[in-house]
PDB file of C-alpha atoms in Angstrom:
ATOM      1  CA  UNK B  21     -24.461  -0.919 -11.558  1.00 45.00           C
ATOM      2  CA  UNK B  22     -23.689   2.177 -13.578  1.00 48.00           C
ATOM      3  CA  UNK B  23     -21.595   1.573 -16.675  1.00 52.00           C
ATOM      4  CA  UNK B  24     -17.867   2.329 -16.212  1.00 52.00           C
ATOM      5  CA  UNK B  25     -18.211   4.817 -19.057  1.00 56.00           C
ATOM      6  CA  UNK B  26     -21.082   6.747 -17.441  1.00 61.00           C
ATOM      7  CA  UNK B  27     -20.289  10.289 -16.286  1.00 69.00           C
ATOM      8  CA  UNK B  28     -19.036  10.553 -12.723  1.00 70.00           C
ATOM      9  CA  UNK B  29     -21.050  12.365 -10.083  1.00 85.00           C
ATOM     10  CA  UNK B  30     -19.657  15.891  -9.692  1.00 94.00           C
ATOM     11  CA  UNK B  31     -16.072  15.383  -8.472  1.00 97.00           C
ATOM     12  CA  UNK B  32     -16.221  18.407  -6.169  1.00 96.00           C
ATOM     13  CA  UNK B  33     -19.168  16.759  -4.425  1.00 96.00           C
ATOM     14  CA  UNK B  34     -17.217  13.514  -4.122  1.00 98.00           C
ATOM     15  CA  UNK B  35     -14.296  15.442  -2.610  1.00 98.00           C
ATOM     16  CA  UNK B  36     -16.370  16.815   0.295  1.00 98.00           C
ATOM     17  CA  UNK B  37     -16.089  13.831   2.705  1.00 98.00           C
ATOM     18  CA  UNK B  38     -12.364  13.480   1.955  1.00 98.00           C
ATOM     19  CA  UNK B  39     -11.879  17.152   2.828  1.00 98.00           C
ATOM     20  CA  UNK B  40     -13.849  16.669   6.046  1.00 98.00           C
ATOM     21  CA  UNK B  41     -11.546  13.760   6.926  1.00 98.00           C
ATOM     22  CA  UNK B  42      -8.449  15.871   6.203  1.00 98.00           C
ATOM     23  CA  UNK B  43      -9.720  18.700   8.410  1.00 98.00           C
ATOM     24  CA  UNK B  44     -10.489  16.255  11.216  1.00 98.00           C
ATOM     25  CA  UNK B  45      -6.944  14.924  10.902  1.00 98.00           C
ATOM     26  CA  UNK B  46      -5.541  18.448  11.197  1.00 98.00           C
ATOM     27  CA  UNK B  47      -7.625  19.064  14.318  1.00 98.00           C
ATOM     28  CA  UNK B  48      -6.283  15.847  15.860  1.00 98.00           C
ATOM     29  CA  UNK B  49      -2.671  16.880  15.223  1.00 98.00           C
ATOM     30  CA  UNK B  50      -2.284  14.288  12.489  1.00 98.00           C
ATOM     31  CA  UNK B  51      -1.275  14.348   8.838  1.00 98.00           C
ATOM     32  CA  UNK B  52      -4.155  16.276   7.175  1.00 98.00           C
ATOM     33  CA  UNK B  53      -4.958  13.995   4.262  1.00 98.00           C
ATOM     34  CA  UNK B  54      -8.384  12.423   3.740  1.00 98.00           C
ATOM     35  CA  UNK B  55      -9.897   9.994   1.261  1.00 98.00           C
ATOM     36  CA  UNK B  56     -13.143   8.290   0.338  1.00 98.00           C
ATOM     37  CA  UNK B  57     -14.108   5.336  -1.858  1.00 98.00           C
ATOM     38  CA  UNK B  58     -17.345   5.510  -3.868  1.00 98.00           C
ATOM     39  CA  UNK B  59     -19.127   3.345  -6.359  1.00 96.00           C
ATOM     40  CA  UNK B  60     -19.876   4.779  -9.800  1.00 93.00           C
ATOM     41  CA  UNK B  61     -23.311   5.972  -8.677  1.00 93.00           C
ATOM     42  CA  UNK B  62     -21.659   8.156  -6.050  1.00 94.00           C
ATOM     43  CA  UNK B  63     -22.587   5.929  -3.104  1.00 96.00           C
ATOM     44  CA  UNK B  64     -20.000   6.254  -0.346  1.00 97.00           C
ATOM     45  CA  UNK B  65     -18.388   2.874   0.422  1.00 98.00           C
ATOM     46  CA  UNK B  66     -15.789   4.002   2.974  1.00 98.00           C
ATOM     47  CA  UNK B  67     -13.949   7.117   4.109  1.00 98.00           C
ATOM     48  CA  UNK B  68     -10.877   7.674   6.242  1.00 98.00           C
ATOM     49  CA  UNK B  69      -7.871   9.810   7.024  1.00 98.00           C
ATOM     50  CA  UNK B  70      -4.185   9.381   7.598  1.00 98.00           C
ATOM     51  CA  UNK B  71      -3.799   7.887  11.101  1.00 98.00           C
ATOM     52  CA  UNK B  72      -0.003   7.800  11.529  1.00 98.00           C
ATOM     53  CA  UNK B  73      -0.186   9.979  14.624  1.00 98.00           C
ATOM     54  CA  UNK B  74      -3.614   8.996  15.928  1.00 98.00           C
ATOM     55  CA  UNK B  75      -2.981   5.221  15.822  1.00 98.00           C
ATOM     56  CA  UNK B  76       0.830   5.347  15.751  1.00 97.00           C
ATOM     57  CA  UNK B  77       0.475   3.341  12.538  1.00 97.00           C
ATOM     58  CA  UNK B  78       2.700   3.927   9.493  1.00 97.00           C
ATOM     59  CA  UNK B  79       0.467   2.037   7.024  1.00 97.00           C
ATOM     60  CA  UNK B  80      -2.691   4.055   7.629  1.00 98.00           C
ATOM     61  CA  UNK B  81      -2.517   6.590   4.855  1.00 98.00           C
ATOM     62  CA  UNK B  82      -5.794   8.261   3.919  1.00 98.00           C
ATOM     63  CA  UNK B  83      -6.422   6.022   0.914  1.00 98.00           C
ATOM     64  CA  UNK B  84      -5.668   2.774   2.748  1.00 98.00           C
ATOM     65  CA  UNK B  85      -7.897   3.897   5.634  1.00 98.00           C
ATOM     66  CA  UNK B  86     -10.805   4.593   3.268  1.00 98.00           C
ATOM     67  CA  UNK B  87     -10.190   1.314   1.422  1.00 98.00           C
ATOM     68  CA  UNK B  88     -10.156  -0.651   4.685  1.00 98.00           C
ATOM     69  CA  UNK B  89     -13.318   1.052   5.888  1.00 98.00           C
ATOM     70  CA  UNK B  90     -15.096   0.034   2.672  1.00 98.00           C
ATOM     71  CA  UNK B  91     -14.654  -3.595   3.754  1.00 97.00           C
ATOM     72  CA  UNK B  92     -13.810  -6.622   1.650  1.00 96.00           C
ATOM     73  CA  UNK B  93     -15.082  -6.641  -1.937  1.00 95.00           C
ATOM     74  CA  UNK B  94     -14.576  -9.239  -4.695  1.00 92.00           C
ATOM     75  CA  UNK B  95     -13.163  -6.481  -6.947  1.00 93.00           C
ATOM     76  CA  UNK B  96     -12.988  -2.671  -7.280  1.00 96.00           C
ATOM     77  CA  UNK B  97     -13.472  -2.096 -10.976  1.00 94.00           C
ATOM     78  CA  UNK B  98     -16.655  -0.111 -10.302  1.00 94.00           C
ATOM     79  CA  UNK B  99     -15.195   2.193  -7.655  1.00 97.00           C
ATOM     80  CA  UNK B 100     -13.750   5.712  -7.470  1.00 98.00           C
ATOM     81  CA  UNK B 101     -10.948   6.664  -5.080  1.00 98.00           C
ATOM     82  CA  UNK B 102     -11.121  10.285  -3.973  1.00 98.00           C
ATOM     83  CA  UNK B 103      -8.212  11.798  -2.068  1.00 98.00           C
ATOM     84  CA  UNK B 104      -7.297  15.307  -0.986  1.00 98.00           C
ATOM     85  CA  UNK B 105      -3.673  14.886  -2.183  1.00 98.00           C
ATOM     86  CA  UNK B 106      -1.942  13.157  -5.080  1.00 98.00           C
ATOM     87  CA  UNK B 107      -1.471   9.554  -3.894  1.00 98.00           C
ATOM     88  CA  UNK B 108       2.039   8.483  -2.891  1.00 98.00           C
ATOM     89  CA  UNK B 109       3.524   5.368  -4.530  1.00 98.00           C
ATOM     90  CA  UNK B 110       2.132   3.178  -1.754  1.00 98.00           C
ATOM     91  CA  UNK B 111      -1.413   4.411  -2.312  1.00 98.00           C
ATOM     92  CA  UNK B 112      -0.959   4.542  -6.088  1.00 98.00           C
ATOM     93  CA  UNK B 113       0.019   0.882  -5.909  1.00 98.00           C
ATOM     94  CA  UNK B 114      -3.199   0.196  -3.990  1.00 98.00           C
ATOM     95  CA  UNK B 115      -5.254   1.831  -6.753  1.00 98.00           C
ATOM     96  CA  UNK B 116      -3.419  -0.102  -9.461  1.00 98.00           C
ATOM     97  CA  UNK B 117      -3.394  -3.527  -7.804  1.00 98.00           C
ATOM     98  CA  UNK B 118      -7.075  -3.425  -6.971  1.00 98.00           C
ATOM     99  CA  UNK B 119      -8.088  -2.106 -10.368  1.00 97.00           C
ATOM    100  CA  UNK B 120      -9.817   1.020  -9.057  1.00 98.00           C
ATOM    101  CA  UNK B 121     -10.964   2.623 -12.294  1.00 96.00           C
ATOM    102  CA  UNK B 122     -11.216   6.281 -11.363  1.00 97.00           C
ATOM    103  CA  UNK B 123      -9.212   8.630  -9.184  1.00 98.00           C
ATOM    104  CA  UNK B 124     -10.220  12.136  -8.076  1.00 98.00           C
ATOM    105  CA  UNK B 125      -7.442  14.236  -6.484  1.00 98.00           C
ATOM    106  CA  UNK B 126      -7.929  17.440  -4.496  1.00 98.00           C
ATOM    107  CA  UNK B 127      -4.523  18.837  -5.338  1.00 98.00           C
ATOM    108  CA  UNK B 128      -1.137  17.713  -6.667  1.00 98.00           C
ATOM    109  CA  UNK B 129       0.816  20.916  -6.002  1.00 98.00           C
ATOM    110  CA  UNK B 130       2.290  20.353  -2.544  1.00 98.00           C
ATOM    111  CA  UNK B 131       3.161  16.706  -3.381  1.00 97.00           C
ATOM    112  CA  UNK B 132       3.043  14.678  -6.558  1.00 97.00           C
ATOM    113  CA  UNK B 133       2.952  10.886  -6.265  1.00 97.00           C
ATOM    114  CA  UNK B 134       2.004   8.234  -8.806  1.00 98.00           C
ATOM    115  CA  UNK B 135      -1.039   9.750 -10.519  1.00 98.00           C
ATOM    116  CA  UNK B 136       0.655  10.070 -13.932  1.00 98.00           C
ATOM    117  CA  UNK B 137       1.724   6.423 -13.706  1.00 98.00           C
ATOM    118  CA  UNK B 138      -1.858   5.453 -12.923  1.00 98.00           C
ATOM    119  CA  UNK B 139      -3.196   7.499 -15.852  1.00 98.00           C
ATOM    120  CA  UNK B 140      -0.728   5.705 -18.146  1.00 98.00           C
ATOM    121  CA  UNK B 141      -2.056   2.397 -16.796  1.00 97.00           C
ATOM    122  CA  UNK B 142      -5.599   3.405 -17.783  1.00 97.00           C
ATOM    123  CA  UNK B 143      -6.985   4.946 -14.610  1.00 97.00           C
ATOM    124  CA  UNK B 144      -9.280   7.940 -15.229  1.00 97.00           C
ATOM    125  CA  UNK B 145      -7.573  10.710 -13.201  1.00 98.00           C
ATOM    126  CA  UNK B 146      -9.150  14.086 -12.320  1.00 97.00           C
ATOM    127  CA  UNK B 147      -7.172  16.776 -10.458  1.00 98.00           C
ATOM    128  CA  UNK B 148      -9.336  19.514  -8.945  1.00 98.00           C
ATOM    129  CA  UNK B 149      -6.746  22.094  -7.801  1.00 98.00           C
ATOM    130  CA  UNK B 150      -8.807  22.618  -4.670  1.00 98.00           C
ATOM    131  CA  UNK B 151      -7.498  25.610  -2.726  1.00 98.00           C
ATOM    132  CA  UNK B 152      -8.656  24.282   0.669  1.00 98.00           C
ATOM    133  CA  UNK B 153      -6.711  21.046   0.201  1.00 98.00           C
ATOM    134  CA  UNK B 154      -3.593  22.953  -0.831  1.00 98.00           C
ATOM    135  CA  UNK B 155      -3.849  25.347   2.116  1.00 98.00           C
ATOM    136  CA  UNK B 156      -4.198  22.459   4.600  1.00 98.00           C
ATOM    137  CA  UNK B 157      -1.019  20.818   3.299  1.00 98.00           C
ATOM    138  CA  UNK B 158       0.984  24.048   3.010  1.00 98.00           C
ATOM    139  CA  UNK B 159       0.260  24.876   6.638  1.00 98.00           C
ATOM    140  CA  UNK B 160       1.050  21.319   7.756  1.00 98.00           C
ATOM    141  CA  UNK B 161       4.348  21.054   5.881  1.00 97.00           C
ATOM    142  CA  UNK B 162       5.453  24.463   7.177  1.00 97.00           C
ATOM    143  CA  UNK B 163       4.542  23.684  10.789  1.00 97.00           C
ATOM    144  CA  UNK B 164       5.489  19.986  11.024  1.00 97.00           C
ATOM    145  CA  UNK B 165       8.112  19.138   8.390  1.00 96.00           C
ATOM    146  CA  UNK B 166       9.607  16.166  10.289  1.00 96.00           C
ATOM    147  CA  UNK B 167       6.206  14.452  10.527  1.00 97.00           C
ATOM    148  CA  UNK B 168       5.527  15.072   6.861  1.00 97.00           C
ATOM    149  CA  UNK B 169       8.858  13.663   5.706  1.00 96.00           C
ATOM    150  CA  UNK B 170       8.375  10.641   7.987  1.00 96.00           C
ATOM    151  CA  UNK B 171       4.977  10.041   6.395  1.00 96.00           C
ATOM    152  CA  UNK B 172       6.521   9.805   2.928  1.00 96.00           C
ATOM    153  CA  UNK B 173       9.695   8.025   4.047  1.00 95.00           C
ATOM    154  CA  UNK B 174      12.129  10.790   3.136  1.00 93.00           C
ATOM    155  CA  UNK B 175      15.376  10.782   5.173  1.00 87.00           C
ATOM    156  CA  UNK B 176      16.349  14.072   6.867  1.00 77.00           C
ATOM    157  CA  UNK B 177      19.359  14.564   4.585  1.00 80.00           C
ATOM    158  CA  UNK B 178      17.051  14.568   1.547  1.00 83.00           C
ATOM    159  CA  UNK B 179      14.606  17.201   2.804  1.00 73.00           C
TER     160      UNK B 179
ATOM    161  CA  UNK S   5      24.681   1.012  11.032  1.00 45.00           C
ATOM    162  CA  UNK S   6      26.083  -1.228   8.326  1.00 47.00           C
ATOM    163  CA  UNK S   7      26.898   0.487   5.043  1.00 52.00           C
ATOM    164  CA  UNK S   8      24.183   0.121   2.384  1.00 52.00           C
ATOM    165  CA  UNK S   9      26.819  -1.481   0.165  1.00 56.00           C
ATOM    166  CA  UNK S  10      27.753  -4.177   2.714  1.00 61.00           C
ATOM    167  CA  UNK S  11      26.814  -7.760   1.836  1.00 69.00           C
ATOM    168  CA  UNK S  12      23.411  -8.849   3.069  1.00 70.00           C
ATOM    169  CA  UNK S  13      23.058 -11.582   5.649  1.00 85.00           C
ATOM    170  CA  UNK S  14      22.270 -14.887   3.907  1.00 95.00           C
ATOM    171  CA  UNK S  15      18.905 -14.294   2.189  1.00 97.00           C
ATOM    172  CA  UNK S  16      17.720 -17.848   2.869  1.00 96.00           C
ATOM    173  CA  UNK S  17      18.199 -17.141   6.587  1.00 97.00           C
ATOM    174  CA  UNK S  18      16.256 -13.886   6.251  1.00 98.00           C
ATOM    175  CA  UNK S  19      13.443 -15.783   4.511  1.00 98.00           C
ATOM    176  CA  UNK S  20      12.875 -18.159   7.450  1.00 98.00           C
ATOM    177  CA  UNK S  21      10.548 -15.952   9.572  1.00 98.00           C
ATOM    178  CA  UNK S  22       8.556 -14.934   6.483  1.00 98.00           C
ATOM    179  CA  UNK S  23       8.053 -18.637   5.650  1.00 98.00           C
ATOM    180  CA  UNK S  24       6.959 -19.321   9.220  1.00 98.00           C
ATOM    181  CA  UNK S  25       4.403 -16.501   8.907  1.00 98.00           C
ATOM    182  CA  UNK S  26       3.126 -17.912   5.595  1.00 98.00           C
ATOM    183  CA  UNK S  27       2.724 -21.382   7.105  1.00 98.00           C
ATOM    184  CA  UNK S  28       0.869 -19.947  10.095  1.00 98.00           C
ATOM    185  CA  UNK S  29      -1.435 -18.132   7.691  1.00 98.00           C
ATOM    186  CA  UNK S  30      -2.151 -21.392   5.858  1.00 98.00           C
ATOM    187  CA  UNK S  31      -2.967 -23.123   9.144  1.00 98.00           C
ATOM    188  CA  UNK S  32      -5.385 -20.313  10.028  1.00 98.00           C
ATOM    189  CA  UNK S  33      -7.206 -20.656   6.704  1.00 98.00           C
ATOM    190  CA  UNK S  34      -5.791 -17.376   5.437  1.00 98.00           C
ATOM    191  CA  UNK S  35      -3.801 -16.288   2.416  1.00 98.00           C
ATOM    192  CA  UNK S  36      -0.413 -18.020   2.954  1.00 98.00           C
ATOM    193  CA  UNK S  37       1.977 -15.146   2.355  1.00 98.00           C
ATOM    194  CA  UNK S  38       4.470 -13.944   4.968  1.00 98.00           C
ATOM    195  CA  UNK S  39       6.976 -11.121   5.216  1.00 98.00           C
ATOM    196  CA  UNK S  40       9.615  -9.642   7.502  1.00 98.00           C
ATOM    197  CA  UNK S  41      11.483  -6.347   7.662  1.00 98.00           C
ATOM    198  CA  UNK S  42      15.145  -6.359   8.735  1.00 98.00           C
ATOM    199  CA  UNK S  43      17.895  -3.818   9.102  1.00 96.00           C
ATOM    200  CA  UNK S  44      21.090  -4.320   7.097  1.00 93.00           C
ATOM    201  CA  UNK S  45      22.725  -6.222   9.967  1.00 93.00           C
ATOM    202  CA  UNK S  46      19.970  -8.815   9.793  1.00 95.00           C
ATOM    203  CA  UNK S  47      18.157  -7.622  12.928  1.00 96.00           C
ATOM    204  CA  UNK S  48      14.441  -8.382  12.667  1.00 97.00           C
ATOM    205  CA  UNK S  49      12.378  -5.177  12.923  1.00 98.00           C
ATOM    206  CA  UNK S  50       8.928  -6.626  12.280  1.00 98.00           C
ATOM    207  CA  UNK S  51       7.239  -9.684  10.772  1.00 98.00           C
ATOM    208  CA  UNK S  52       3.703 -10.433   9.686  1.00 98.00           C
ATOM    209  CA  UNK S  53       1.377 -12.307   7.372  1.00 98.00           C
ATOM    210  CA  UNK S  54      -1.573 -11.589   5.155  1.00 98.00           C
ATOM    211  CA  UNK S  55      -4.564 -11.099   7.468  1.00 98.00           C
ATOM    212  CA  UNK S  56      -7.442 -10.647   4.995  1.00 98.00           C
ATOM    213  CA  UNK S  57      -9.303 -13.619   6.438  1.00 98.00           C
ATOM    214  CA  UNK S  58      -8.089 -13.469  10.035  1.00 98.00           C
ATOM    215  CA  UNK S  59      -8.920  -9.766  10.562  1.00 98.00           C
ATOM    216  CA  UNK S  60     -11.406  -9.390   7.694  1.00 97.00           C
ATOM    217  CA  UNK S  61      -9.053  -6.635   6.520  1.00 97.00           C
ATOM    218  CA  UNK S  62      -8.251  -6.060   2.835  1.00 97.00           C
ATOM    219  CA  UNK S  63      -5.195  -3.852   3.460  1.00 97.00           C
ATOM    220  CA  UNK S  64      -3.271  -6.345   5.576  1.00 98.00           C
ATOM    221  CA  UNK S  65      -1.026  -7.964   3.017  1.00 98.00           C
ATOM    222  CA  UNK S  66       2.069  -9.686   4.360  1.00 98.00           C
ATOM    223  CA  UNK S  67       4.401  -6.801   3.587  1.00 98.00           C
ATOM    224  CA  UNK S  68       2.145  -4.117   5.071  1.00 98.00           C
ATOM    225  CA  UNK S  69       1.668  -6.293   8.189  1.00 98.00           C
ATOM    226  CA  UNK S  70       5.442  -6.645   8.649  1.00 98.00           C
ATOM    227  CA  UNK S  71       5.964  -2.936   7.973  1.00 98.00           C
ATOM    228  CA  UNK S  72       3.298  -1.975  10.523  1.00 98.00           C
ATOM    229  CA  UNK S  73       4.746  -4.320  13.099  1.00 98.00           C
ATOM    230  CA  UNK S  74       8.168  -2.689  12.691  1.00 98.00           C
ATOM    231  CA  UNK S  75       6.621   0.527  14.057  1.00 97.00           C
ATOM    232  CA  UNK S  76       7.212   4.111  12.978  1.00 96.00           C
ATOM    233  CA  UNK S  77      10.677   4.977  11.678  1.00 95.00           C
ATOM    234  CA  UNK S  78      12.029   8.271  10.316  1.00 92.00           C
ATOM    235  CA  UNK S  79      13.075   6.466   7.117  1.00 93.00           C
ATOM    236  CA  UNK S  80      13.688   2.952   5.712  1.00 96.00           C
ATOM    237  CA  UNK S  81      16.793   3.384   3.599  1.00 94.00           C
ATOM    238  CA  UNK S  82      18.689   0.892   5.800  1.00 94.00           C
ATOM    239  CA  UNK S  83      16.057  -1.859   5.737  1.00 97.00           C
ATOM    240  CA  UNK S  84      15.398  -5.079   3.810  1.00 98.00           C
ATOM    241  CA  UNK S  85      11.887  -6.284   2.983  1.00 98.00           C
ATOM    242  CA  UNK S  86      11.663 -10.080   2.784  1.00 98.00           C
ATOM    243  CA  UNK S  87       8.504 -11.691   1.430  1.00 98.00           C
ATOM    244  CA  UNK S  88       7.554 -15.224   0.437  1.00 98.00           C
ATOM    245  CA  UNK S  89       5.944 -14.039  -2.838  1.00 98.00           C
ATOM    246  CA  UNK S  90       6.686 -11.353  -5.424  1.00 98.00           C
ATOM    247  CA  UNK S  91       5.041  -8.190  -4.029  1.00 98.00           C
ATOM    248  CA  UNK S  92       1.827  -7.015  -5.673  1.00 98.00           C
ATOM    249  CA  UNK S  93       1.628  -3.403  -6.901  1.00 98.00           C
ATOM    250  CA  UNK S  94       0.260  -2.271  -3.548  1.00 98.00           C
ATOM    251  CA  UNK S  95       3.199  -3.743  -1.642  1.00 98.00           C
ATOM    252  CA  UNK S  96       5.668  -2.749  -4.356  1.00 98.00           C
ATOM    253  CA  UNK S  97       4.415   0.807  -3.936  1.00 98.00           C
ATOM    254  CA  UNK S  98       5.081   0.516  -0.205  1.00 98.00           C
ATOM    255  CA  UNK S  99       8.689  -0.522  -0.872  1.00 98.00           C
ATOM    256  CA  UNK S 100       9.204   2.312  -3.353  1.00 98.00           C
ATOM    257  CA  UNK S 101       7.537   5.120  -1.386  1.00 98.00           C
ATOM    258  CA  UNK S 102       9.408   4.320   1.797  1.00 98.00           C
ATOM    259  CA  UNK S 103      12.727   3.877   0.054  1.00 97.00           C
ATOM    260  CA  UNK S 104      13.345   0.323   1.259  1.00 98.00           C
ATOM    261  CA  UNK S 105      16.678  -0.443  -0.358  1.00 96.00           C
ATOM    262  CA  UNK S 106      16.631  -4.220  -0.618  1.00 97.00           C
ATOM    263  CA  UNK S 107      13.984  -6.809  -1.385  1.00 98.00           C
ATOM    264  CA  UNK S 108      14.279 -10.585  -0.934  1.00 98.00           C
ATOM    265  CA  UNK S 109      11.530 -12.686  -2.564  1.00 98.00           C
ATOM    266  CA  UNK S 110      10.811 -16.365  -1.863  1.00 98.00           C
ATOM    267  CA  UNK S 111       9.306 -17.010  -5.287  1.00 98.00           C
ATOM    268  CA  UNK S 112       7.871 -15.139  -8.261  1.00 98.00           C
ATOM    269  CA  UNK S 113       6.479 -18.132 -10.167  1.00 98.00           C
ATOM    270  CA  UNK S 114       2.890 -18.369  -8.946  1.00 98.00           C
ATOM    271  CA  UNK S 115       2.460 -14.570  -9.075  1.00 97.00           C
ATOM    272  CA  UNK S 116       4.614 -11.753 -10.410  1.00 97.00           C
ATOM    273  CA  UNK S 117       3.972  -8.247  -9.107  1.00 97.00           C
ATOM    274  CA  UNK S 118       6.137  -5.124  -9.257  1.00 98.00           C
ATOM    275  CA  UNK S 119       9.617  -6.473  -8.517  1.00 98.00           C
ATOM    276  CA  UNK S 120      11.018  -5.608 -11.966  1.00 98.00           C
ATOM    277  CA  UNK S 121       9.672  -2.059 -11.591  1.00 98.00           C
ATOM    278  CA  UNK S 122      11.387  -1.825  -8.212  1.00 98.00           C
ATOM    279  CA  UNK S 123      14.671  -3.108  -9.622  1.00 98.00           C
ATOM    280  CA  UNK S 124      14.483  -0.448 -12.361  1.00 98.00           C
ATOM    281  CA  UNK S 125      13.974   2.153  -9.613  1.00 97.00           C
ATOM    282  CA  UNK S 126      17.203   1.022  -7.934  1.00 97.00           C
ATOM    283  CA  UNK S 127      15.995  -1.513  -5.365  1.00 97.00           C
ATOM    284  CA  UNK S 128      18.365  -4.472  -4.895  1.00 97.00           C
ATOM    285  CA  UNK S 129      16.078  -7.461  -5.667  1.00 98.00           C
ATOM    286  CA  UNK S 130      16.920 -11.117  -4.899  1.00 97.00           C
ATOM    287  CA  UNK S 131      14.572 -13.954  -5.947  1.00 98.00           C
ATOM    288  CA  UNK S 132      15.268 -17.260  -4.199  1.00 98.00           C
ATOM    289  CA  UNK S 133      13.024 -19.698  -6.104  1.00 98.00           C
ATOM    290  CA  UNK S 134      12.164 -21.341  -2.801  1.00 98.00           C
ATOM    291  CA  UNK S 135      10.245 -24.583  -3.384  1.00 98.00           C
ATOM    292  CA  UNK S 136       8.367 -24.397  -0.056  1.00 98.00           C
ATOM    293  CA  UNK S 137       7.012 -20.951  -0.865  1.00 98.00           C
ATOM    294  CA  UNK S 138       5.909 -22.070  -4.319  1.00 98.00           C
ATOM    295  CA  UNK S 139       4.216 -25.215  -2.968  1.00 98.00           C
ATOM    296  CA  UNK S 140       2.271 -23.205  -0.364  1.00 98.00           C
ATOM    297  CA  UNK S 141       0.900 -20.866  -3.023  1.00 98.00           C
ATOM    298  CA  UNK S 142       0.179 -23.613  -5.575  1.00 98.00           C
ATOM    299  CA  UNK S 143      -1.905 -25.494  -3.024  1.00 98.00           C
ATOM    300  CA  UNK S 144      -3.696 -22.335  -1.911  1.00 98.00           C
ATOM    301  CA  UNK S 145      -4.564 -21.123  -5.418  1.00 97.00           C
ATOM    302  CA  UNK S 146      -5.829 -24.598  -6.380  1.00 97.00           C
ATOM    303  CA  UNK S 147      -7.960 -24.973  -3.251  1.00 97.00           C
ATOM    304  CA  UNK S 148      -9.225 -21.398  -2.750  1.00 97.00           C
ATOM    305  CA  UNK S 149      -9.159 -19.528  -6.062  1.00 96.00           C
ATOM    306  CA  UNK S 150     -11.921 -17.047  -5.148  1.00 96.00           C
ATOM    307  CA  UNK S 151     -10.040 -15.916  -2.037  1.00 97.00           C
ATOM    308  CA  UNK S 152      -6.815 -15.577  -4.000  1.00 97.00           C
ATOM    309  CA  UNK S 153      -8.393 -13.477  -6.744  1.00 96.00           C
ATOM    310  CA  UNK S 154     -10.114 -11.302  -4.137  1.00 96.00           C
ATOM    311  CA  UNK S 155      -6.748 -10.726  -2.477  1.00 96.00           C
ATOM    312  CA  UNK S 156      -5.270  -9.328  -5.681  1.00 96.00           C
ATOM    313  CA  UNK S 157      -8.452  -7.549  -6.805  1.00 95.00           C
ATOM    314  CA  UNK S 158      -9.063  -9.609  -9.938  1.00 93.00           C
ATOM    315  CA  UNK S 159     -12.734  -9.770 -11.037  1.00 87.00           C
ATOM    316  CA  UNK S 160     -14.199 -13.251 -11.609  1.00 77.00           C
ATOM    317  CA  UNK S 161     -14.471 -12.701 -15.372  1.00 81.00           C
ATOM    318  CA  UNK S 162     -10.725 -12.154 -15.577  1.00 83.00           C
ATOM    319  CA  UNK S 163      -9.667 -15.324 -13.727  1.00 73.00           C
TER     320      UNK S 163
END
């Protein structure tokens, strides 16, 4: 196992499968957010995308889908969560509870969740300001606002 | 819809289905934690239990199982999450992101997650100190420590 202090593989490279998941979600008419879990050597453990629409399932955010697809592990200290969008509180809680040590975020412009809270708790956070990720979310929020606000639990009178 | 400021139905009554879920989980050899989501009138929307062992699924904590079983909703402001054990950060994040207004907890003695953080964020938190819930967890942690620490992502050298 690589030391937790070793340099990460290039974060833009790690972002690629998460972006592919987000694009696939957009093509399916879903919420276009993707994620992937890696070990510190850059080996892909699991990837997934938000499946609210596809599976009619409100708990399948991108990060939880990737985490589930990685299977059961005794701990996650030596893993990296990569997501196209700043993780909401639900997915930030996942990262914190399971002690995921590093977090790579495509963009935090269209939505900002709990990444500052995670950084304060010791998680190594990298935000890439990836233009493709931002464009996917901007288009989605403009075209399907009700679905977006449902996905983050925001009542209509708070939009 | 009942006003958010109306008194809750008796929290011990609300706890009953969550306890039944926890007991069923114990009988199945799983992690004995149960949960249920209600509206403010006390109507059950969904119930569930930790399914790590049963479904080999690391994201199915009791609260996420109950939330999933309640189905998709536009928002959760008028709901109550009831759980047999203080919610871990992952499940606390669920409560916060989806704006669940009230939280009823069977016990917070054997494990303490994010309930204080939720209270600071404005969630109405009730802890019942239920002896049955505590006994279920004490037995489980004594008999199956590795499974318990896996469920909360704690590496063996931190037990």
